[in-house]
mmCIF file of C-alpha atoms and ligand atoms in Angstrom:
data_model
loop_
_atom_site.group_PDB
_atom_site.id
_atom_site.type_symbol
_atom_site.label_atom_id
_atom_site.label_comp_id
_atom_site.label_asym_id
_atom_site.label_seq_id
_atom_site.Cartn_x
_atom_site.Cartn_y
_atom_site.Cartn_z
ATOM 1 C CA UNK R 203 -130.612 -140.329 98.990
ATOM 2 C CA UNK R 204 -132.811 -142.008 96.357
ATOM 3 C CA UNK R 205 -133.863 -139.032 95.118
ATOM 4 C CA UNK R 206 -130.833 -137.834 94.749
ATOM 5 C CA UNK R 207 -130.005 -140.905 93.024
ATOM 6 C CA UNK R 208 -132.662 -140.342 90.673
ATOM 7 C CA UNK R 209 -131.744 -136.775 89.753
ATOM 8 C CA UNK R 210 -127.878 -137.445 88.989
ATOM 9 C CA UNK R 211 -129.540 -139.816 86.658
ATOM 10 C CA UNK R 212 -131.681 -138.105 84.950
ATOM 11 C CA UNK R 213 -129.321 -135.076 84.895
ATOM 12 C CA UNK R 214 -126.649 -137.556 83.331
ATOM 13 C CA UNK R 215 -128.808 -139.629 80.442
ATOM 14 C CA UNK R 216 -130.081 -136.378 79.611
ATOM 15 C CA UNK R 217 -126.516 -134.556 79.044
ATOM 16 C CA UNK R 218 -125.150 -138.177 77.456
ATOM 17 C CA UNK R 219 -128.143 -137.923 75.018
ATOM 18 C CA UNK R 220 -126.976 -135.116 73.332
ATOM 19 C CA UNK R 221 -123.515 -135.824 73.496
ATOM 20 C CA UNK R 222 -122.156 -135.382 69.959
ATOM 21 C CA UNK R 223 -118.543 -135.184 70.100
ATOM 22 C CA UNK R 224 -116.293 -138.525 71.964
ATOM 23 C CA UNK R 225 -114.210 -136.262 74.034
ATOM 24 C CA UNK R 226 -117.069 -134.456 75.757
ATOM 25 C CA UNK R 227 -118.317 -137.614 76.121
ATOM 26 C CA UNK R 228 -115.296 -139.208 77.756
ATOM 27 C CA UNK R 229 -115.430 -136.031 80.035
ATOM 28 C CA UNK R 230 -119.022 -136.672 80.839
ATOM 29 C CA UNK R 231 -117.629 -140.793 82.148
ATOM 30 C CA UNK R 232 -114.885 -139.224 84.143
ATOM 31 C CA UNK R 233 -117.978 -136.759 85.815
ATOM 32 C CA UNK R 234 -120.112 -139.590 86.795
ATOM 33 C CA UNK R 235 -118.535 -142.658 87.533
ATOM 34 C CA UNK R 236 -114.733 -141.312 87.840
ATOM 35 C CA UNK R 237 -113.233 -142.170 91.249
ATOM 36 C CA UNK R 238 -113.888 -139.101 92.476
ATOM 37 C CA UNK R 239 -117.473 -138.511 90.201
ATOM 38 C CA UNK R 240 -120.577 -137.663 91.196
ATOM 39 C CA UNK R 241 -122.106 -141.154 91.838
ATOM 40 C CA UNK R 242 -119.101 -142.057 93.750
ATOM 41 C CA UNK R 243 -119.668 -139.314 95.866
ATOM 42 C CA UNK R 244 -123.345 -140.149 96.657
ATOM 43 C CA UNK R 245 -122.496 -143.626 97.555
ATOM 44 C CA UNK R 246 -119.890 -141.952 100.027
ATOM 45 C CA UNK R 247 -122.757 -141.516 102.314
ATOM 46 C CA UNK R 248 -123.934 -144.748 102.141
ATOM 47 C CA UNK R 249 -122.216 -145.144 105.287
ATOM 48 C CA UNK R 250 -124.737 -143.013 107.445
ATOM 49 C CA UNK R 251 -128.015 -145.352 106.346
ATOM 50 C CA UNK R 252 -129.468 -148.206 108.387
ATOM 51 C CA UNK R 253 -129.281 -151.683 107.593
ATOM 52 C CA UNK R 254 -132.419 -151.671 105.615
ATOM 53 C CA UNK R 255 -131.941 -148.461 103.714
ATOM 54 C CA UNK R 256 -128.472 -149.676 102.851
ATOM 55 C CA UNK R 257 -129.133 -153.017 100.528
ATOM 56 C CA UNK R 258 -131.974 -150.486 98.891
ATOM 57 C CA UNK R 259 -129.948 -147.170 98.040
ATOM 58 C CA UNK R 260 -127.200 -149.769 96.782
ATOM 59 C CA UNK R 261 -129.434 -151.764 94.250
ATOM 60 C CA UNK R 262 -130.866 -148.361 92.666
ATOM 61 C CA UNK R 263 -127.326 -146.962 93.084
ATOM 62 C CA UNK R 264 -126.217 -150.459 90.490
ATOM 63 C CA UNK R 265 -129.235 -149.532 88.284
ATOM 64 C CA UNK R 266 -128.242 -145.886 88.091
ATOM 65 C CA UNK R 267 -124.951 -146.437 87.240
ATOM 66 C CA UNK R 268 -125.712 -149.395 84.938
ATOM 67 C CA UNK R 269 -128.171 -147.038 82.960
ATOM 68 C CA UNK R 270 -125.058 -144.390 83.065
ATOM 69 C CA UNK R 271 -122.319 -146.947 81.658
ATOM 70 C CA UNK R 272 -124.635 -148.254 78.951
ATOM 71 C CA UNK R 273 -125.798 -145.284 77.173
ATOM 72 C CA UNK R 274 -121.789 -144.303 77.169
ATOM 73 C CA UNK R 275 -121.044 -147.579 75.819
ATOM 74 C CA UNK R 276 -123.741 -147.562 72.814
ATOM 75 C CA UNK R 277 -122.087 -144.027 72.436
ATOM 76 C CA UNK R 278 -119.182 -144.615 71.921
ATOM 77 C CA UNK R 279 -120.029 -147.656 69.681
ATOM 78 C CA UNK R 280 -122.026 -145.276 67.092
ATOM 79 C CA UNK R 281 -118.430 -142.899 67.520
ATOM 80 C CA UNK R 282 -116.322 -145.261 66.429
ATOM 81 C CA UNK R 283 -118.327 -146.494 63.753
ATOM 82 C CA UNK R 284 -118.661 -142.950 62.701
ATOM 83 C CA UNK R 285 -114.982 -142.727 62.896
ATOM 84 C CA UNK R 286 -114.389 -145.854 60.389
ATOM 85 C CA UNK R 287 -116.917 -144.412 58.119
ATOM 86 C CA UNK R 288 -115.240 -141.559 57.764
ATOM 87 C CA UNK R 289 -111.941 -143.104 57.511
ATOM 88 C CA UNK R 290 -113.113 -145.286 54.392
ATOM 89 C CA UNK R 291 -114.541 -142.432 52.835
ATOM 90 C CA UNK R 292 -110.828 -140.520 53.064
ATOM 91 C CA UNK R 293 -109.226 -143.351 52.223
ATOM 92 C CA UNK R 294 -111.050 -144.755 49.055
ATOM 93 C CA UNK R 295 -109.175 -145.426 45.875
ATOM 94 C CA UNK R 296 -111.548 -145.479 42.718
ATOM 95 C CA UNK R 297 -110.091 -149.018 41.444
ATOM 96 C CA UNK R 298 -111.963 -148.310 38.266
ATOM 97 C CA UNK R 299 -109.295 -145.373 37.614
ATOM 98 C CA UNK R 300 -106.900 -145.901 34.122
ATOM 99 C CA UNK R 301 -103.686 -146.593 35.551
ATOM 100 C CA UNK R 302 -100.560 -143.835 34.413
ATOM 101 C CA UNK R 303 -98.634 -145.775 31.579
ATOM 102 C CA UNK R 304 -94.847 -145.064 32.330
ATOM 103 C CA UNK R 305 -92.866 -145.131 29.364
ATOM 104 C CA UNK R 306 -90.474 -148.824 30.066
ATOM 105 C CA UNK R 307 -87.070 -148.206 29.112
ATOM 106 C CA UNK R 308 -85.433 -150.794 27.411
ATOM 107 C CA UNK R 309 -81.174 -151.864 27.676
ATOM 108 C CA UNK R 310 -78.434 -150.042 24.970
ATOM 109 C CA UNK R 311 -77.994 -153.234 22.857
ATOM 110 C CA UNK R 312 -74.099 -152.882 23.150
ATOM 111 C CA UNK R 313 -74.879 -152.933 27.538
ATOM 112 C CA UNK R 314 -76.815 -156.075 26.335
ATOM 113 C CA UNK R 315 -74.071 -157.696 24.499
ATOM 114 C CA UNK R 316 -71.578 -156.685 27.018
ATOM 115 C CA UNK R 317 -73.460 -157.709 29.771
ATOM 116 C CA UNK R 318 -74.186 -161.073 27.353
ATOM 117 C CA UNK R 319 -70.273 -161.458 27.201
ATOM 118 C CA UNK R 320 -69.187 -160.470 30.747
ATOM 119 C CA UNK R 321 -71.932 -163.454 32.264
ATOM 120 C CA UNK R 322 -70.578 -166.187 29.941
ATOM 121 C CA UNK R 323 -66.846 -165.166 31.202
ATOM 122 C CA UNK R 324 -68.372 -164.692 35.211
ATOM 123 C CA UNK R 325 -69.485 -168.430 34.182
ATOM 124 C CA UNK R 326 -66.734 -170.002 33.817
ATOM 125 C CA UNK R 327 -64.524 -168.074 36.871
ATOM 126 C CA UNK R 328 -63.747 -164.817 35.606
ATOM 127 C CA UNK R 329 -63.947 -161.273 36.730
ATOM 128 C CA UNK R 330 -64.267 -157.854 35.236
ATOM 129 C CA UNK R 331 -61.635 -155.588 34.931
ATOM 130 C CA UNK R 332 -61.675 -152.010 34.272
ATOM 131 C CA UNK R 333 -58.933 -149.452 33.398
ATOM 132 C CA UNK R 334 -58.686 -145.786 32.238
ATOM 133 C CA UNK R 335 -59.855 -144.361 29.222
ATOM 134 C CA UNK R 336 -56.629 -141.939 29.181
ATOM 135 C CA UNK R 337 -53.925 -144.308 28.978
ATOM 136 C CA UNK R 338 -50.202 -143.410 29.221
ATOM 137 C CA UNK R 339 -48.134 -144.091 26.064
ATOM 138 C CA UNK R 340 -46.556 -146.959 28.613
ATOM 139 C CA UNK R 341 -49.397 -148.815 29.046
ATOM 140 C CA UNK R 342 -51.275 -148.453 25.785
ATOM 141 C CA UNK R 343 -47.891 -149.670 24.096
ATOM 142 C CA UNK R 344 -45.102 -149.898 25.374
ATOM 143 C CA UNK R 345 -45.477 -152.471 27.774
ATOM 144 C CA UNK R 346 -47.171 -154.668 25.097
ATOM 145 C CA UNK R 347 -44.249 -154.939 23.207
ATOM 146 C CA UNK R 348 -44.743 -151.799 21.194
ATOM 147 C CA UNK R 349 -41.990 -149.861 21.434
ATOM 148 C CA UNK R 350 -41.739 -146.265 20.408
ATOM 149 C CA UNK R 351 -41.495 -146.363 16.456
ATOM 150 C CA UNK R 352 -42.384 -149.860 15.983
ATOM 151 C CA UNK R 353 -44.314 -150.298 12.283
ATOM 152 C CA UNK R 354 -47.236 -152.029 14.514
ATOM 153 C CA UNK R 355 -48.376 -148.455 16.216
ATOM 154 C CA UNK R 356 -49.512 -147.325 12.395
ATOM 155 C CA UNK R 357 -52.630 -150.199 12.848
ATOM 156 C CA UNK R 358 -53.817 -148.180 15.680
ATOM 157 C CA UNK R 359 -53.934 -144.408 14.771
ATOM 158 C CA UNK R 360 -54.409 -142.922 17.987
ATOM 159 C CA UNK R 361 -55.560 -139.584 19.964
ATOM 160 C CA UNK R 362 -52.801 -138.032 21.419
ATOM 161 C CA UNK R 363 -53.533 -135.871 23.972
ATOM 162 C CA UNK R 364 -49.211 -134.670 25.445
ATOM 163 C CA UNK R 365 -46.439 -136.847 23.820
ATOM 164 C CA UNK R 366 -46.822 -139.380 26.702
ATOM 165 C CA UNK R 367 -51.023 -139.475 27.617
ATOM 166 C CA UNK R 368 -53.178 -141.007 24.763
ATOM 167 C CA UNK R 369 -57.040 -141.979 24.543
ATOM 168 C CA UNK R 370 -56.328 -145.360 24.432
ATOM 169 C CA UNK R 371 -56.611 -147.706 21.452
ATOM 170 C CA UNK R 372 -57.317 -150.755 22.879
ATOM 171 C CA UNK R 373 -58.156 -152.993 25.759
ATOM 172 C CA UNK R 374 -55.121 -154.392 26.242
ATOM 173 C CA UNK R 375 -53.930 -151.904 28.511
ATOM 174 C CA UNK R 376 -55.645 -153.802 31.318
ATOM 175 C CA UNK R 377 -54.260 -156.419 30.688
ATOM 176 C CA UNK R 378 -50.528 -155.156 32.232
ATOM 177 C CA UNK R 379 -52.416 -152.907 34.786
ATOM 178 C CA UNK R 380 -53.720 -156.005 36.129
ATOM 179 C CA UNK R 381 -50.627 -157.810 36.214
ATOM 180 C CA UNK R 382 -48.815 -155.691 37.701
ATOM 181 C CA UNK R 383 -51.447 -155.168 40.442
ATOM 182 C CA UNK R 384 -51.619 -159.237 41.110
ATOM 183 C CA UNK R 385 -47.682 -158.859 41.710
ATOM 184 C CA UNK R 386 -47.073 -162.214 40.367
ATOM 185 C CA UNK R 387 -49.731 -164.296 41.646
ATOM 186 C CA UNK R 388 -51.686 -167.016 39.729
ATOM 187 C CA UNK R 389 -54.309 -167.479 38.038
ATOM 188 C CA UNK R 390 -55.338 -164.480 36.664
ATOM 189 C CA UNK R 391 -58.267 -164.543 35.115
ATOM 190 C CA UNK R 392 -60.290 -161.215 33.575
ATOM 191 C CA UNK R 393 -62.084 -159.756 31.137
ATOM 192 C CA UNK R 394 -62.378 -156.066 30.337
ATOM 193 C CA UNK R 395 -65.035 -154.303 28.631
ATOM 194 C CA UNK R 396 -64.236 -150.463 27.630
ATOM 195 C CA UNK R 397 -64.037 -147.729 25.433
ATOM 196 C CA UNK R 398 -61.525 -147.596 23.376
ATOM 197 C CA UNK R 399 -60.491 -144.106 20.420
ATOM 198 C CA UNK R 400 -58.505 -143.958 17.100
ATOM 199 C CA UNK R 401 -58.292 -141.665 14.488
ATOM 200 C CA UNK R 402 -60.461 -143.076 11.743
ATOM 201 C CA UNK R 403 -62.945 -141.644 9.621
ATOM 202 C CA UNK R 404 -66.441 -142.657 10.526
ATOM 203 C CA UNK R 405 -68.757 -144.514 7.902
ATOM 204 C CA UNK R 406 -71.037 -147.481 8.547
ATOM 205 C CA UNK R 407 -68.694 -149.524 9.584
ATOM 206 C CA UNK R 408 -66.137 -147.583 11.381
ATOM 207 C CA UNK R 409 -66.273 -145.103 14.401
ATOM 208 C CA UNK R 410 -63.683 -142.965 15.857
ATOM 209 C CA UNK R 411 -64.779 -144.250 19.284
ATOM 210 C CA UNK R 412 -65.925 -148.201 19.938
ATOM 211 C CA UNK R 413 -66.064 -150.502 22.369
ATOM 212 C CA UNK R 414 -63.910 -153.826 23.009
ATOM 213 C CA UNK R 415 -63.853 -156.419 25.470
ATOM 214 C CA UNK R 416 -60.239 -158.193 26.934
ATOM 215 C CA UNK R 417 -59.766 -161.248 28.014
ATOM 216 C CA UNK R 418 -56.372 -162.428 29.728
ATOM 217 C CA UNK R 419 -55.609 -165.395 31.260
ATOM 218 C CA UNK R 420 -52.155 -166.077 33.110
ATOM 219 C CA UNK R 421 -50.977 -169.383 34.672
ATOM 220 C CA UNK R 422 -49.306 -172.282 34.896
ATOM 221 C CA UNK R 423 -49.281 -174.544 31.685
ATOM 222 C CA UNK R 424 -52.015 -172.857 29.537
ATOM 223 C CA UNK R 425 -51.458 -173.652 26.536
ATOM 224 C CA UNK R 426 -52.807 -172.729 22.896
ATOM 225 C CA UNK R 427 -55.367 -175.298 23.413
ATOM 226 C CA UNK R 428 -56.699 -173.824 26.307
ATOM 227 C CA UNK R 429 -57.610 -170.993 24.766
ATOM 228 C CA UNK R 430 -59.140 -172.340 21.787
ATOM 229 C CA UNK R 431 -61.732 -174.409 24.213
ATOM 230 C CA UNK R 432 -62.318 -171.494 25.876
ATOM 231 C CA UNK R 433 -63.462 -169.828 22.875
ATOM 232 C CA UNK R 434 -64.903 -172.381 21.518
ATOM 233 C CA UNK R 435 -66.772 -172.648 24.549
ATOM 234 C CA UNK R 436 -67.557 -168.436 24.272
ATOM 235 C CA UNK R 437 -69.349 -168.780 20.457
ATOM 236 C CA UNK R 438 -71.844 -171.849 21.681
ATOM 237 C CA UNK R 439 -73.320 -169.639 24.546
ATOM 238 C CA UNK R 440 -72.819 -166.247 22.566
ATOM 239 C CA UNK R 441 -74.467 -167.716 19.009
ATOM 240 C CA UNK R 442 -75.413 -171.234 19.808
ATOM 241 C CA UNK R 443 -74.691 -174.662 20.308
ATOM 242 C CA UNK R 444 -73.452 -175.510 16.654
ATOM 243 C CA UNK R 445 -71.607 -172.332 16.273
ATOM 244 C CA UNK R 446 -67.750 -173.287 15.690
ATOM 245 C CA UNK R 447 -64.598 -171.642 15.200
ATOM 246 C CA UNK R 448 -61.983 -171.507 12.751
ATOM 247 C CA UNK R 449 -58.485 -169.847 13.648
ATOM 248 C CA UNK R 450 -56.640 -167.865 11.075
ATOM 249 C CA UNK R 451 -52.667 -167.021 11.801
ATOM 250 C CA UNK R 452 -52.411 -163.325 12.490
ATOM 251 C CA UNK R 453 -49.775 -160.831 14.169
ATOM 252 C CA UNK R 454 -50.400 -158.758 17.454
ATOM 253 C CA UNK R 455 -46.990 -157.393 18.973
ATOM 254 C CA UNK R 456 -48.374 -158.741 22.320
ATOM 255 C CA UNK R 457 -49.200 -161.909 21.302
ATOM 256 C CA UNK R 458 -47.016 -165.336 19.673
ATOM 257 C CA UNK R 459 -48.401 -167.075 18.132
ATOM 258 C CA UNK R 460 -51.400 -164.614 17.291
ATOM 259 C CA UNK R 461 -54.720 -165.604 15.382
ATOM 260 C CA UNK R 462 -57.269 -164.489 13.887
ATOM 261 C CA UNK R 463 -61.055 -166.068 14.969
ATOM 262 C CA UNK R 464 -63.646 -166.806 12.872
ATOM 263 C CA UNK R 465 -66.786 -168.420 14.202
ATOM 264 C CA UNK R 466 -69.516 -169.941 12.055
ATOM 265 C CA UNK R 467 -72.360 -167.888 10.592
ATOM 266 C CA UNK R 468 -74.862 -167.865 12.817
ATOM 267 C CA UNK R 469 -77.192 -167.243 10.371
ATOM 268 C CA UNK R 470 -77.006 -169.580 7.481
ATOM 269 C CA UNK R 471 -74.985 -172.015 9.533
ATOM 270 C CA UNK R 472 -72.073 -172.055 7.284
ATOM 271 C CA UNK R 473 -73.614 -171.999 3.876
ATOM 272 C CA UNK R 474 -73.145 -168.855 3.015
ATOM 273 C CA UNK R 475 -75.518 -165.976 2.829
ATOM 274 C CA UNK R 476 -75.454 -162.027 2.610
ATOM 275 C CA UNK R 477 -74.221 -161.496 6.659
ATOM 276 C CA UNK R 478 -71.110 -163.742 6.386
ATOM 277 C CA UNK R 479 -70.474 -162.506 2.705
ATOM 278 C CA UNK R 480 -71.234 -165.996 1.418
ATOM 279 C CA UNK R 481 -68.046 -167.399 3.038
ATOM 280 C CA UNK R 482 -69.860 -169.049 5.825
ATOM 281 C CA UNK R 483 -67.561 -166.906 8.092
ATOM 282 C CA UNK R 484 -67.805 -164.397 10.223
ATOM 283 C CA UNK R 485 -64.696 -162.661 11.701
ATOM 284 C CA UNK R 486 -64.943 -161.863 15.275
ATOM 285 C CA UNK R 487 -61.604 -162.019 17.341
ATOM 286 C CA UNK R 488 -57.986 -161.582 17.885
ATOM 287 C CA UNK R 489 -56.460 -163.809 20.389
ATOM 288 C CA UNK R 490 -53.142 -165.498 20.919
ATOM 289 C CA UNK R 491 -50.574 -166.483 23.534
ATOM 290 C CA UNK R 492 -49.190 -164.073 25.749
ATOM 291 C CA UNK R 493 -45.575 -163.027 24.723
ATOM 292 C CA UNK R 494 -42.756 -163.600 27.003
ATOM 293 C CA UNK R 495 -41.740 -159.946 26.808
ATOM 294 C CA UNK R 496 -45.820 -158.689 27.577
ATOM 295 C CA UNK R 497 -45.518 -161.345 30.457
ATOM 296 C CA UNK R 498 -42.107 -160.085 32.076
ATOM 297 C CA UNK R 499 -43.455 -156.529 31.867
ATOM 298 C CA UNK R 500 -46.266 -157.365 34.008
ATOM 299 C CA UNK R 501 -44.220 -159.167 36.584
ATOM 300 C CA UNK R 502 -44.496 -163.244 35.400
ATOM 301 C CA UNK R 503 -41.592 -165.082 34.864
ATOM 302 C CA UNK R 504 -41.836 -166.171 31.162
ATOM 303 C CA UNK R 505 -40.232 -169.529 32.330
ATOM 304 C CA UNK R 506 -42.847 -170.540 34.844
ATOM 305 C CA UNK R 507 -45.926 -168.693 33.373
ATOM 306 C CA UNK R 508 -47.805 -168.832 30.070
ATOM 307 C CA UNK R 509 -51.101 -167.300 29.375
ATOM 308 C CA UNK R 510 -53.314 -166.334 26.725
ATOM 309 C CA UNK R 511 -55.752 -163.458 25.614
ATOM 310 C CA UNK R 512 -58.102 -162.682 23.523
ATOM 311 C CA UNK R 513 -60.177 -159.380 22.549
ATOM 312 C CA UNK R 514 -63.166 -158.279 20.315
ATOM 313 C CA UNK R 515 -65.256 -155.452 18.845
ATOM 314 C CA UNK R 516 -68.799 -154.846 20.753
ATOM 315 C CA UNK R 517 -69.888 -153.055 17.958
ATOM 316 C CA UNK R 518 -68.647 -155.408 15.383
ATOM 317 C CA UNK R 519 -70.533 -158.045 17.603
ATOM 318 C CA UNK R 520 -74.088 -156.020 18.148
ATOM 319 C CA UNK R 521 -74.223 -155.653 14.690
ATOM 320 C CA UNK R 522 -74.194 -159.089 13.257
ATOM 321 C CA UNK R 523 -76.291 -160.214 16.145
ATOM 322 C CA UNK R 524 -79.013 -158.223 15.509
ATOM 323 C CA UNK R 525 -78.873 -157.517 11.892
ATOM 324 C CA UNK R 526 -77.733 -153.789 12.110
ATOM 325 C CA UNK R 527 -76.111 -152.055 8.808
ATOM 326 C CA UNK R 528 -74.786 -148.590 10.280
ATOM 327 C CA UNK R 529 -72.211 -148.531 12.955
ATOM 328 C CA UNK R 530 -73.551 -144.863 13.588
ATOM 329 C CA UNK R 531 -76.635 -146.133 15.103
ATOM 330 C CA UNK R 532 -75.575 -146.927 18.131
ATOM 331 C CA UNK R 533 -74.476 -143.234 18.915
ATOM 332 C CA UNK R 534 -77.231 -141.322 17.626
ATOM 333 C CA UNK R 535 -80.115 -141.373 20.398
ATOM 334 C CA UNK R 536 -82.579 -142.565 17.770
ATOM 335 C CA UNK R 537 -85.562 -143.230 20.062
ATOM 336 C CA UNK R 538 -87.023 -145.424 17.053
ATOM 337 C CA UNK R 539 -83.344 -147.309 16.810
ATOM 338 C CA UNK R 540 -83.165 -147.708 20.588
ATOM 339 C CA UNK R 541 -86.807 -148.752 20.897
ATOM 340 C CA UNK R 542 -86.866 -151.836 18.942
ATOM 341 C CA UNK R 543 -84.621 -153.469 21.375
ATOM 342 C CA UNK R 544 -86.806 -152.326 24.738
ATOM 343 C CA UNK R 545 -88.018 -156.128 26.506
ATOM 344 C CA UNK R 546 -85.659 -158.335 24.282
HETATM 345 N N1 LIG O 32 -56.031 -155.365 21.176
HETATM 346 C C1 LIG O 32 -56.145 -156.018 19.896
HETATM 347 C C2 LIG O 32 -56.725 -155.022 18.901
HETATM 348 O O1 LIG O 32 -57.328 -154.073 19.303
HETATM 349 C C3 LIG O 32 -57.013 -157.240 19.974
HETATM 350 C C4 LIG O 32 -56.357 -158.332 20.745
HETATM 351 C C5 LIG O 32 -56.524 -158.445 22.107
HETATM 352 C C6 LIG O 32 -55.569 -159.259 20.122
HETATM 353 C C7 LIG O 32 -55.926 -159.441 22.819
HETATM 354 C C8 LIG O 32 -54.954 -160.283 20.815
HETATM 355 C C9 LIG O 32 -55.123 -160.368 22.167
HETATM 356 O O2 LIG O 32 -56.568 -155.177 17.717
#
């Protein structure tokens, strides 16, 4: 039985010696000292020995298999080594590589002043409201106390598309879609950015298509003086703390009284310089109190509610805020115009 010992383990270092490959060698385990491996089965027999034989044959049987279990363990060691090694090598990233420069894309500076506008408003409890580009004649005048033929409708020269559907002129619209959709409750409290389209001849400072942003506010007691604070308010976070305003009267069919906004040059501060046309003046807004008819059409009683609104040029905006001469600019897709304003 010894000697049979002895061969299995010669038989098995030799085979795990050349062992290349971890699944043979995992094979090779299962062969030898699997429950039903070789050196198992030897030590089956043990049975048949004599008391002295037996404490022998089972101290060379522990050296055999120790001899067995450790060259599969320093095998497998050296495999999985080879395995990590191999790993970092298909795995390595050159650090020293020159990273891929992405071109950064930079925000449409009318999206910046809109967005500029909408967080002041979002500030102080307001929320955006949108409406359609195609208005109905309705909504676009009708309903803010333009009837059909009233003098006011020549101020806005407008894209008819059928007698009744118009790209509308304005963001004012919105202002009785939203009404009507509150049914009467209070406050209301929005402001609008959008496109608006009128028939006008472009040049640097005018464009057949702009942008405007609305602001309404409906409730109970608001008075003219709410709205000046409120604007007042607008211009310091817009321009600056010692921006002010000056209000002009004006006429708006959906507004009375109706005014006309001027805040401060931001640039000269008032004295007077090229931007603000040495007035020290710049004129930014039309605003006034809602009128009782505009109010009734969008379901308020006239009695109970007052409200006012305001509304302004993007464009107008962008372009004395960043010093920009040509209205046109915005539209073009000048890379070189859009890129100067990329990480402002
Ligand atoms: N919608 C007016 C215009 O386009 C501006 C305005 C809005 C005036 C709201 C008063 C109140 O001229």
């Amino acid at each position: 039985m010894k000697e049979k010992l002895e061969a299995l383990k010669a038989e098995a270092l030799a085979k795990l010696q050349e062992v290349s490959d971890p699944q043979v060698l995992n094979d090779l385990r299962v062969k030898y000292l699997g429950k039903k491996g070789e050196l198992t089965e030897v030590l089956r027999g043990m049975g048949s020995l004599s008391a002295e034989e037996r404490p022998v044959i089972g101290q060379v049987a522990n050296i055999v298999r120790g001899a067995i279990e450790e060259i599969i363990g320093t095998k497998q060691e050296v495999f999985q080594q080879q395995e990590t090694q191999n790993r970092l090598q298909a795995e390595k990233v050159d650090v020293t590589l020159p990273g891929r420069r992405l071109p950064q894309g930079g925000i449409h500076p009318l999206s910046r002043v809109v967005q500029g506008i909408e967080d002041i408003f979002i500030g102080m409890g307001y929320r955006v409201a949108e409406g359609p580009e195609v208005e109905t004649d309705y909504y676009n005048f009708e309903a803010l106390n333009l009837p059909k033929n009233h003098p006011a409708r020549d101020m806005q020269d407008s894209f008819y598309l059928t007698e009744d559907l118009l790209m509308r002129t304005q963001t004012s619209p919105v202002q009785i879609r939203t009404m009507q959709a509150m049914k009467g409750e209070a406050p209301v409290k929005i402001i609008c950015p959008g496109k608006v389209f009128r028939r006008d001849d472009d040049d640097a400072t005018h464009s057949f298509q702009f942008h405007q942003i609305e602001g309404l506010v409906i409730g109970r007691n608001i008075r003219m003086s709410d709205l000046k604070g409120t604007l007042q308010q607008f211009v310091q976070e817009m321009f600056g703390p010692s921006t002010g305003i000056r209000l002009r009267p004006s006429f708006f069919p959906f507004t009375e009284p109706s005014v006309e906004v001027d805040v401060s040059c931001f640039k000269c501060g008032g004295e007077g310089c090229r931007l603000c046309k040495q007035s020290g003046w710049l004129e930014i807004l039309g605003a006034g109190m809602v009128h009782p008819n505009v109010l009734r059409m969008g379901g308020y009683d006239p009695e109970e509610f007052s409200g006012f609104a305001f509304g302004m040029g993007v464009e107008r905006i962008a372009m004395l805020k960043y010093g920009i001469d040509d209205i046109r600019h915005f539209y073009n897709n000048d890379m070189s115009f859009v890129k100067q304003f990329k990480g402002l």
